Structures are given as structure tokens and as C-alpha cells.
Coordinates of N, CA and C in Angstrom, one line a residue:
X1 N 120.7 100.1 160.2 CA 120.2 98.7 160.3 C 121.3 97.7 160.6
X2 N 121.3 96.7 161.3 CA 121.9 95.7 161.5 C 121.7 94.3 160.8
X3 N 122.7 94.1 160.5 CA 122.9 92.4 160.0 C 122.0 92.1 160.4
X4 N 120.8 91.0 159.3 CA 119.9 90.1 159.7 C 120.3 88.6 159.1
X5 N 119.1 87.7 159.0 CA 119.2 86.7 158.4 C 117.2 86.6 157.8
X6 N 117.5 86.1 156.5 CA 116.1 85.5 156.0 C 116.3 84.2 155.4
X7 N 115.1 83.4 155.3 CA 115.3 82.0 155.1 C 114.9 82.2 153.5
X8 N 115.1 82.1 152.7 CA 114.2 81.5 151.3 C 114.3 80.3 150.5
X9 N 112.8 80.5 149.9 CA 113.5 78.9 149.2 C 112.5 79.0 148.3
X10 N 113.7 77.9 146.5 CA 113.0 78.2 145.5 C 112.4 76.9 145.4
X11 N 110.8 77.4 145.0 CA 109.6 76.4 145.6 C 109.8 75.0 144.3
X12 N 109.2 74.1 144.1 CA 108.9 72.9 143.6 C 109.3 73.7 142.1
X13 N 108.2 74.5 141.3 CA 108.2 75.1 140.2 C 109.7 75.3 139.8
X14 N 110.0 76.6 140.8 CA 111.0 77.3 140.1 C 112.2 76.4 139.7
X15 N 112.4 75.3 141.0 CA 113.4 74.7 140.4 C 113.0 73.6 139.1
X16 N 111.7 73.3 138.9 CA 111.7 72.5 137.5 C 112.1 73.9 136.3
X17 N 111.6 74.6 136.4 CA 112.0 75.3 135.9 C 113.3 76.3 135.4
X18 N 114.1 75.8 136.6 CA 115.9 75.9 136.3 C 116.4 76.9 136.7
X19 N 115.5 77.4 137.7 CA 115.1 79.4 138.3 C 116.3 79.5 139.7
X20 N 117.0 78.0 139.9 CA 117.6 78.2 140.9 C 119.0 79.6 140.7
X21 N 119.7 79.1 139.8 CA 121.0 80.3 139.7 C 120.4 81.7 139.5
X22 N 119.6 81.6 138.9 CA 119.1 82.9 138.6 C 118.8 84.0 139.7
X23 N 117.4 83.1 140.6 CA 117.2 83.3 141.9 C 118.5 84.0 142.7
X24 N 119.9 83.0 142.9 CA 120.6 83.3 143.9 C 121.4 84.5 143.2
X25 N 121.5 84.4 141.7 CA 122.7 85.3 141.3 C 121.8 86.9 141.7
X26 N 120.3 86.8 141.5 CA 119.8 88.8 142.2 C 120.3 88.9 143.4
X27 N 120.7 87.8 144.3 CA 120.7 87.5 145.9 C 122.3 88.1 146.2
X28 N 123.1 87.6 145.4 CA 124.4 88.2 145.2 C 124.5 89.2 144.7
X29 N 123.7 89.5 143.7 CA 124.1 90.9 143.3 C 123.9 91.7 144.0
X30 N 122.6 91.8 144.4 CA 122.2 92.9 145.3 C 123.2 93.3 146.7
X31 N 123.9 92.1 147.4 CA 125.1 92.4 148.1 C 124.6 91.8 149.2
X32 N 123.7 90.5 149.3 CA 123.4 89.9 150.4 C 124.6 88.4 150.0
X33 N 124.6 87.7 151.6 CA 125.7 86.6 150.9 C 125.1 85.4 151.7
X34 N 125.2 84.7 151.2 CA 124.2 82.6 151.8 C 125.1 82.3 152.7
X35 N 124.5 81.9 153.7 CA 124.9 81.6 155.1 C 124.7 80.1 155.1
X36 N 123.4 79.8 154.3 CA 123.1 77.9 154.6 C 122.2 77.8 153.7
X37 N 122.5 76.9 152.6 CA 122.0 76.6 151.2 C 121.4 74.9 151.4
X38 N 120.7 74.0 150.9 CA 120.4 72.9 150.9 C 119.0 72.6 149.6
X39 N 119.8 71.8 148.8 CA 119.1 71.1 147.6 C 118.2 70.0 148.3
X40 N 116.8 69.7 148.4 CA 116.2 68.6 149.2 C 115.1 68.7 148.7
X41 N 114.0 67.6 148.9 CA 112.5 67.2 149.0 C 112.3 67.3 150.0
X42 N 111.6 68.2 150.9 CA 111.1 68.6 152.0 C 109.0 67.0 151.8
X43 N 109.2 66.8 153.1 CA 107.8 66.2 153.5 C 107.3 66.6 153.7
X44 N 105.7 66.4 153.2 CA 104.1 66.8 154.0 C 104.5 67.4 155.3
X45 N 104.6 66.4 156.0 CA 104.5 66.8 157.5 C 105.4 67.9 157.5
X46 N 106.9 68.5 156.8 CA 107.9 69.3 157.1 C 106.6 71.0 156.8
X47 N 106.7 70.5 155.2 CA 105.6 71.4 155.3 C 104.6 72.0 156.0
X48 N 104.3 71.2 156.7 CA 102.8 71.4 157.3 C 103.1 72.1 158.2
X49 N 104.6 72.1 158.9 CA 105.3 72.7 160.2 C 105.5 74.0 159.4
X50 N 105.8 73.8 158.6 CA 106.3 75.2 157.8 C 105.2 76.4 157.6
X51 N 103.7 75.7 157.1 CA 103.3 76.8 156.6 C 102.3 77.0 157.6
X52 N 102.5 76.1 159.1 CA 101.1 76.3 160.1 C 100.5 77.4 160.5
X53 N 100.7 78.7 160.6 CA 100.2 79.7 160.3 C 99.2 80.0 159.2
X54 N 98.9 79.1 158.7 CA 97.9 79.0 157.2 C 96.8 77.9 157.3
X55 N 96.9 77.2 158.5 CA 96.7 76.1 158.7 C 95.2 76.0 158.7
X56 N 94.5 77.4 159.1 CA 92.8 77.4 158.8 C 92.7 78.0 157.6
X57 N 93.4 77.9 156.1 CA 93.1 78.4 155.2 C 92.8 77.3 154.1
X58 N 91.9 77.4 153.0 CA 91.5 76.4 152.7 C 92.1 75.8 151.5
X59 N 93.4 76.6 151.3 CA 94.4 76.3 150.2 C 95.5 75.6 150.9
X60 N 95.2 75.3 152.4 CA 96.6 74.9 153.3 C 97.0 73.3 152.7
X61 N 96.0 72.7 152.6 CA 96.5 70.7 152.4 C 96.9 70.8 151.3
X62 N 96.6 71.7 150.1 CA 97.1 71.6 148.7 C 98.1 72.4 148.2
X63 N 98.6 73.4 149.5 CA 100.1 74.3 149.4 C 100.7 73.0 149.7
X64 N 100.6 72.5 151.1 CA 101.7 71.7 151.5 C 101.5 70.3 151.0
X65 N 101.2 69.4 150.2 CA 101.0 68.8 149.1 C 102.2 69.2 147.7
X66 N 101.9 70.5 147.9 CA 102.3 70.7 146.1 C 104.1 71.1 146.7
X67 N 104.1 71.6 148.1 CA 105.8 71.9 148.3 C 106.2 70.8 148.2
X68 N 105.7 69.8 148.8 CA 106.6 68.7 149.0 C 106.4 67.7 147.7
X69 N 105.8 67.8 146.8 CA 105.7 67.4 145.3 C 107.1 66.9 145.2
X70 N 108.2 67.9 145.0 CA 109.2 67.6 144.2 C 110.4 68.5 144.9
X71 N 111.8 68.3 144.2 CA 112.8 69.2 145.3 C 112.7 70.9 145.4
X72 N 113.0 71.2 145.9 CA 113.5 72.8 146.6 C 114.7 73.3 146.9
X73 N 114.7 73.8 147.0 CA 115.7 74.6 147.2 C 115.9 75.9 148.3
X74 N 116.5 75.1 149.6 CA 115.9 76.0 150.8 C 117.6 76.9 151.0
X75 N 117.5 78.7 151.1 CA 118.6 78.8 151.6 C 118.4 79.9 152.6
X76 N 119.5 80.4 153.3 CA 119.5 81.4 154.7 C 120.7 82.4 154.1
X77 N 120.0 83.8 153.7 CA 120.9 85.1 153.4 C 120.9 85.7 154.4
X78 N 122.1 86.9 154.4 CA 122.1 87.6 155.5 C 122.5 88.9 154.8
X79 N 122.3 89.7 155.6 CA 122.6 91.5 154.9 C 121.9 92.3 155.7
X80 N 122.2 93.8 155.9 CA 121.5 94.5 155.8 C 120.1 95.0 155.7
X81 N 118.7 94.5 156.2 CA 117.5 94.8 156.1 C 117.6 93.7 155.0
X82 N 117.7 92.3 155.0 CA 117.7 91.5 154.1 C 116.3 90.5 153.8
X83 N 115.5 91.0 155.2 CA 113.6 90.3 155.1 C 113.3 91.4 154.4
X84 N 113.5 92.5 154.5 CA 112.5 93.3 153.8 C 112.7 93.7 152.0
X85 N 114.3 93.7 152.1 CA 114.3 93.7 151.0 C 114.2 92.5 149.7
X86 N 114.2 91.5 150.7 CA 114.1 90.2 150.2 C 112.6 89.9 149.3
X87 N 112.1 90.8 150.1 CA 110.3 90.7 149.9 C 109.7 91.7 148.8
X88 N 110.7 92.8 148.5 CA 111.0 93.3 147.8 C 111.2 92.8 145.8
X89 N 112.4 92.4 146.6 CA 113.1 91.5 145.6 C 112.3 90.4 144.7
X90 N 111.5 89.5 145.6 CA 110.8 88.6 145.0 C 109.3 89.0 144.5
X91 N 108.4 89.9 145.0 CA 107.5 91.0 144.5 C 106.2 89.8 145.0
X92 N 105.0 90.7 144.6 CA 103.8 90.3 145.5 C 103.5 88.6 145.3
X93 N 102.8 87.9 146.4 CA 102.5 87.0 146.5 C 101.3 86.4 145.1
X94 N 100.9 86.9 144.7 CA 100.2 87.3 143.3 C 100.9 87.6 142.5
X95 N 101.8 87.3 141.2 CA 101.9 87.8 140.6 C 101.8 88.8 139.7
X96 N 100.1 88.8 139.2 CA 99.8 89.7 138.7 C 100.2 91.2 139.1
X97 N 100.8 91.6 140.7 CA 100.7 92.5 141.5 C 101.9 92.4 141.1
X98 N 102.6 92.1 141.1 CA 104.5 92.2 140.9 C 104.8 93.2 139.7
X99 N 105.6 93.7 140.8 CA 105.9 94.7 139.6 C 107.3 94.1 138.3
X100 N 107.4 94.5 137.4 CA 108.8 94.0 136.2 C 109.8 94.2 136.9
X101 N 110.8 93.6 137.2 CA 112.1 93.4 137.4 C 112.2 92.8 138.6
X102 N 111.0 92.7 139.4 CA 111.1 92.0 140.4 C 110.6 90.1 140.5
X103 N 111.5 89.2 140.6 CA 111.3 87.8 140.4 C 110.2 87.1 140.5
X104 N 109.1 87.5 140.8 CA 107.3 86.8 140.8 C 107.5 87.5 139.2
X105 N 107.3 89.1 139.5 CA 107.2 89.9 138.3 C 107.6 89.7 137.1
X106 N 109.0 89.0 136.8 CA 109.2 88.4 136.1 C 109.0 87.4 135.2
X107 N 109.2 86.1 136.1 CA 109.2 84.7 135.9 C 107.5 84.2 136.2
X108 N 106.9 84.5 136.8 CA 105.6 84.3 137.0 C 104.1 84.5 136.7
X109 N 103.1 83.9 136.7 CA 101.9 84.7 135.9 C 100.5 83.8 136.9
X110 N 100.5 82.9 137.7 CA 99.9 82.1 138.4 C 100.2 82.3 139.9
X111 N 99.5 82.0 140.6 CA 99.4 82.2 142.6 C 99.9 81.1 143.0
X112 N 99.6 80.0 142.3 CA 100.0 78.9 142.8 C 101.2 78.1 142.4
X113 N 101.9 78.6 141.3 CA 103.5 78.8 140.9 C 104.1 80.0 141.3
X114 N 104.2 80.9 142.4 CA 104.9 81.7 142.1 C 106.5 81.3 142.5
X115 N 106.5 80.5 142.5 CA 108.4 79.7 142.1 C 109.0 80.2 143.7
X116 N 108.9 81.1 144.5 CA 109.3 81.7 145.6 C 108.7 81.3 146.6
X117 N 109.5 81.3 148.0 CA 108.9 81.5 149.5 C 110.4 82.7 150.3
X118 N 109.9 83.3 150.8 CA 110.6 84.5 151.8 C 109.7 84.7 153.0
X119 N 110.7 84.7 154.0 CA 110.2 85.3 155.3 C 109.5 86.6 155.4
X120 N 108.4 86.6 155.8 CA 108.2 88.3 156.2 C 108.2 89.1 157.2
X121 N 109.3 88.6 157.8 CA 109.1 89.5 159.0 C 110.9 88.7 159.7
X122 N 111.3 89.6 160.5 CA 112.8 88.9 161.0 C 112.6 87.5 162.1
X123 N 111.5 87.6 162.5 CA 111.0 86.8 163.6 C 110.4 85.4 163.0
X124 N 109.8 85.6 162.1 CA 109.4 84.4 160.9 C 110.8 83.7 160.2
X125 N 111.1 84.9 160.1 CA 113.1 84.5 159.4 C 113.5 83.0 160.3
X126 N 113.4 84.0 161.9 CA 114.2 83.1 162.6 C 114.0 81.4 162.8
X127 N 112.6 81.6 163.0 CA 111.8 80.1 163.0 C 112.0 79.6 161.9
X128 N 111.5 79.6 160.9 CA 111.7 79.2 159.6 C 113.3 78.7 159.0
X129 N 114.3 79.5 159.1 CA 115.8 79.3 159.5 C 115.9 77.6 160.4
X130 N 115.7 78.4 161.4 CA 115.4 76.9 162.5 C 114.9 75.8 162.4
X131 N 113.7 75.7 161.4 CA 113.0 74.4 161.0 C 113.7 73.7 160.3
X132 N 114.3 74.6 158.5 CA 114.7 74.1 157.7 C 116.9 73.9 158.1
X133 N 116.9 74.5 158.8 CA 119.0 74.3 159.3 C 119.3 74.1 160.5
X134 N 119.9 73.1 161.0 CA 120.9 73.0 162.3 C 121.6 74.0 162.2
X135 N 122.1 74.0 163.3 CA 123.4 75.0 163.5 C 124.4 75.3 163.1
X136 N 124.9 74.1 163.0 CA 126.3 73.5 162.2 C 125.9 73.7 160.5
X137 N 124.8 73.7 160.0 CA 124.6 74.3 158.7 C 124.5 75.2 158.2
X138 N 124.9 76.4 158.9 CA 125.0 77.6 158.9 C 126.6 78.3 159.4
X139 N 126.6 79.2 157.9 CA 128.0 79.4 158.5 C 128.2 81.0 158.7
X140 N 128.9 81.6 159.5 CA 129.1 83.3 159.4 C 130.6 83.2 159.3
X141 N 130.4 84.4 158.2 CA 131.8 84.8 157.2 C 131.8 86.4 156.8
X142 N 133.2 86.4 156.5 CA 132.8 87.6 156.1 C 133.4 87.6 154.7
X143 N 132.8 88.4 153.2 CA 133.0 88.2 152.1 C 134.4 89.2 152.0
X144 N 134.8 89.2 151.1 CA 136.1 90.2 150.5 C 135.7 91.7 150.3
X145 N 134.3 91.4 149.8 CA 133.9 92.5 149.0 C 132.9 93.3 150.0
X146 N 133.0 92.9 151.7 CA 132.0 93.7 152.2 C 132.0 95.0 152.8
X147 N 133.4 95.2 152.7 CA 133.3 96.8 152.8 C 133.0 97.8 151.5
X148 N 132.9 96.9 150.5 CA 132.7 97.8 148.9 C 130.4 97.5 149.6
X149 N 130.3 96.9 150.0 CA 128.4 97.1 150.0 C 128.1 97.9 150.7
X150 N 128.5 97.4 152.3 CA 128.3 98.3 153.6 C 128.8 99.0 154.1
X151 N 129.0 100.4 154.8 CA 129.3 101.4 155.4 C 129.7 101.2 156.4

């Protein structure tokens, strides 16, 4: 597999809830590294660009409502099969489905807090990436430690 990039971001909840370090420190552990981080209150309208793929769902004006509630926490990792494991990582959109040790699974018990957003797919990655970062907000590096992850 080749280097990818996924967008995530920890939703309105998780950061009242203080879920940001936490969030990023499974993100480092695991051996993925942040390319473009940004602390902000995203808008209605940002939102609405964000979740338009949902746009005939009848939970859509009260998702994008409640993101743009309060701040977020939007960032762009990169790694190795990093959408899928990412998706992994944060466990089903339902909590109840989440399995233990994975971050819904954990920290969560409600659909409409589950404190997370991740790309699902590399192609969603990319848009999503694009909405929420310029160019210039994004950086490629290489860490110290990446030949101790990858092959």
C-alpha cells in the first residue's frame, strides 16, 4: 500500500469534552503522522458543503447545525492505508456497534455525539482535505521514526 492522506476531525462534543489529545495521541501511536491540524468553528454553510452527500437525509439541517455549534478540531494524517484504518480506529458510526478499544467504542454511547468525523473512502479523503486546508496548510515531512513503522 502506498502513502495516503485522511481528513478527521474531532466533532463539537469531543472537544467539549477534552477528547482532543487523546484522539491524536491513538493517531501517533498507531504510526500515522499530521500533515495539517487547525483548531476553528467551522459555519453552517462550511458544513453544509461538508456533509452534502447527506443532504436528502432528514437528520442533515440538525447534523450541520450541531457541527457548527461550537469549535473542532479538523486535522489531515497520512500513512499507510490511513482511511481505512482510520475507520477502524474510530469504530462504527453508532456506537453501540463499536467495538472496546476502538474511540466511538470507548468514549461514546449516543449517534449523535459520537465525538468523531473520518473519511471513508481515499477519494472523500481528498475533497474533504480540500474543503477544510489550503495548500500551504499542509505540510509533507518525513518523521525520525519512519523507518522503525514502515518497510
Amino acid at each position: 500500500m502506498s502513502q495516503e492522506r485522511t481528513f478527521i476531525a474531532v466533532k463539537p462534543d469531543g472537544v467539549q469534552r477534552g477528547l482532543i489529545g487523546e484522539i491524536i495521541k491513538r493517531f501517533e501511536q498507531k504510526g500515522f503522522k499530521p500533515c495539517g491540524m487547525k483548531f476553528m468553528q467551522a459555519s453552517e454553510e462550511h458544513m453544509k458543503k461538508h456533509y452534502e452527500d447527506l443532504a436528502d437525509k432528514p437528520f442533515y439541517p440538525g447534523l450541520c447545525k450541531y457541527m457548527s455549534s461550537g469549535p473542532l478540531c479538523a486535522m489531515c494524517w497520512e500513512g499507510t492505508g490511513v482511511v481505512k484504518t482510520a475507520r477502524k480506529m474510530m469504530g462504527e458510526t453508532k456506537p453501540a456497534d463499536s467495538a472496546p478499544g476502538s474511540i466511538r467504542g470507548d468514549y461514546c454511547i449516543e449517534i449523535g455525539r459520537n465525538i468523531i468525523h473520518g473519511s471513508d473512502a481515499v477519494e472523500t479523503a481528498n475533497k474533504e482535505i480540500a474543503l477544510w486546508f489550503k495548500p500551504e496548510e499542509l505540510f509533507s515531512w518525513t518523521q525520525g521514526n519512519h523507518s522503525w513503522i514502515f518497510e
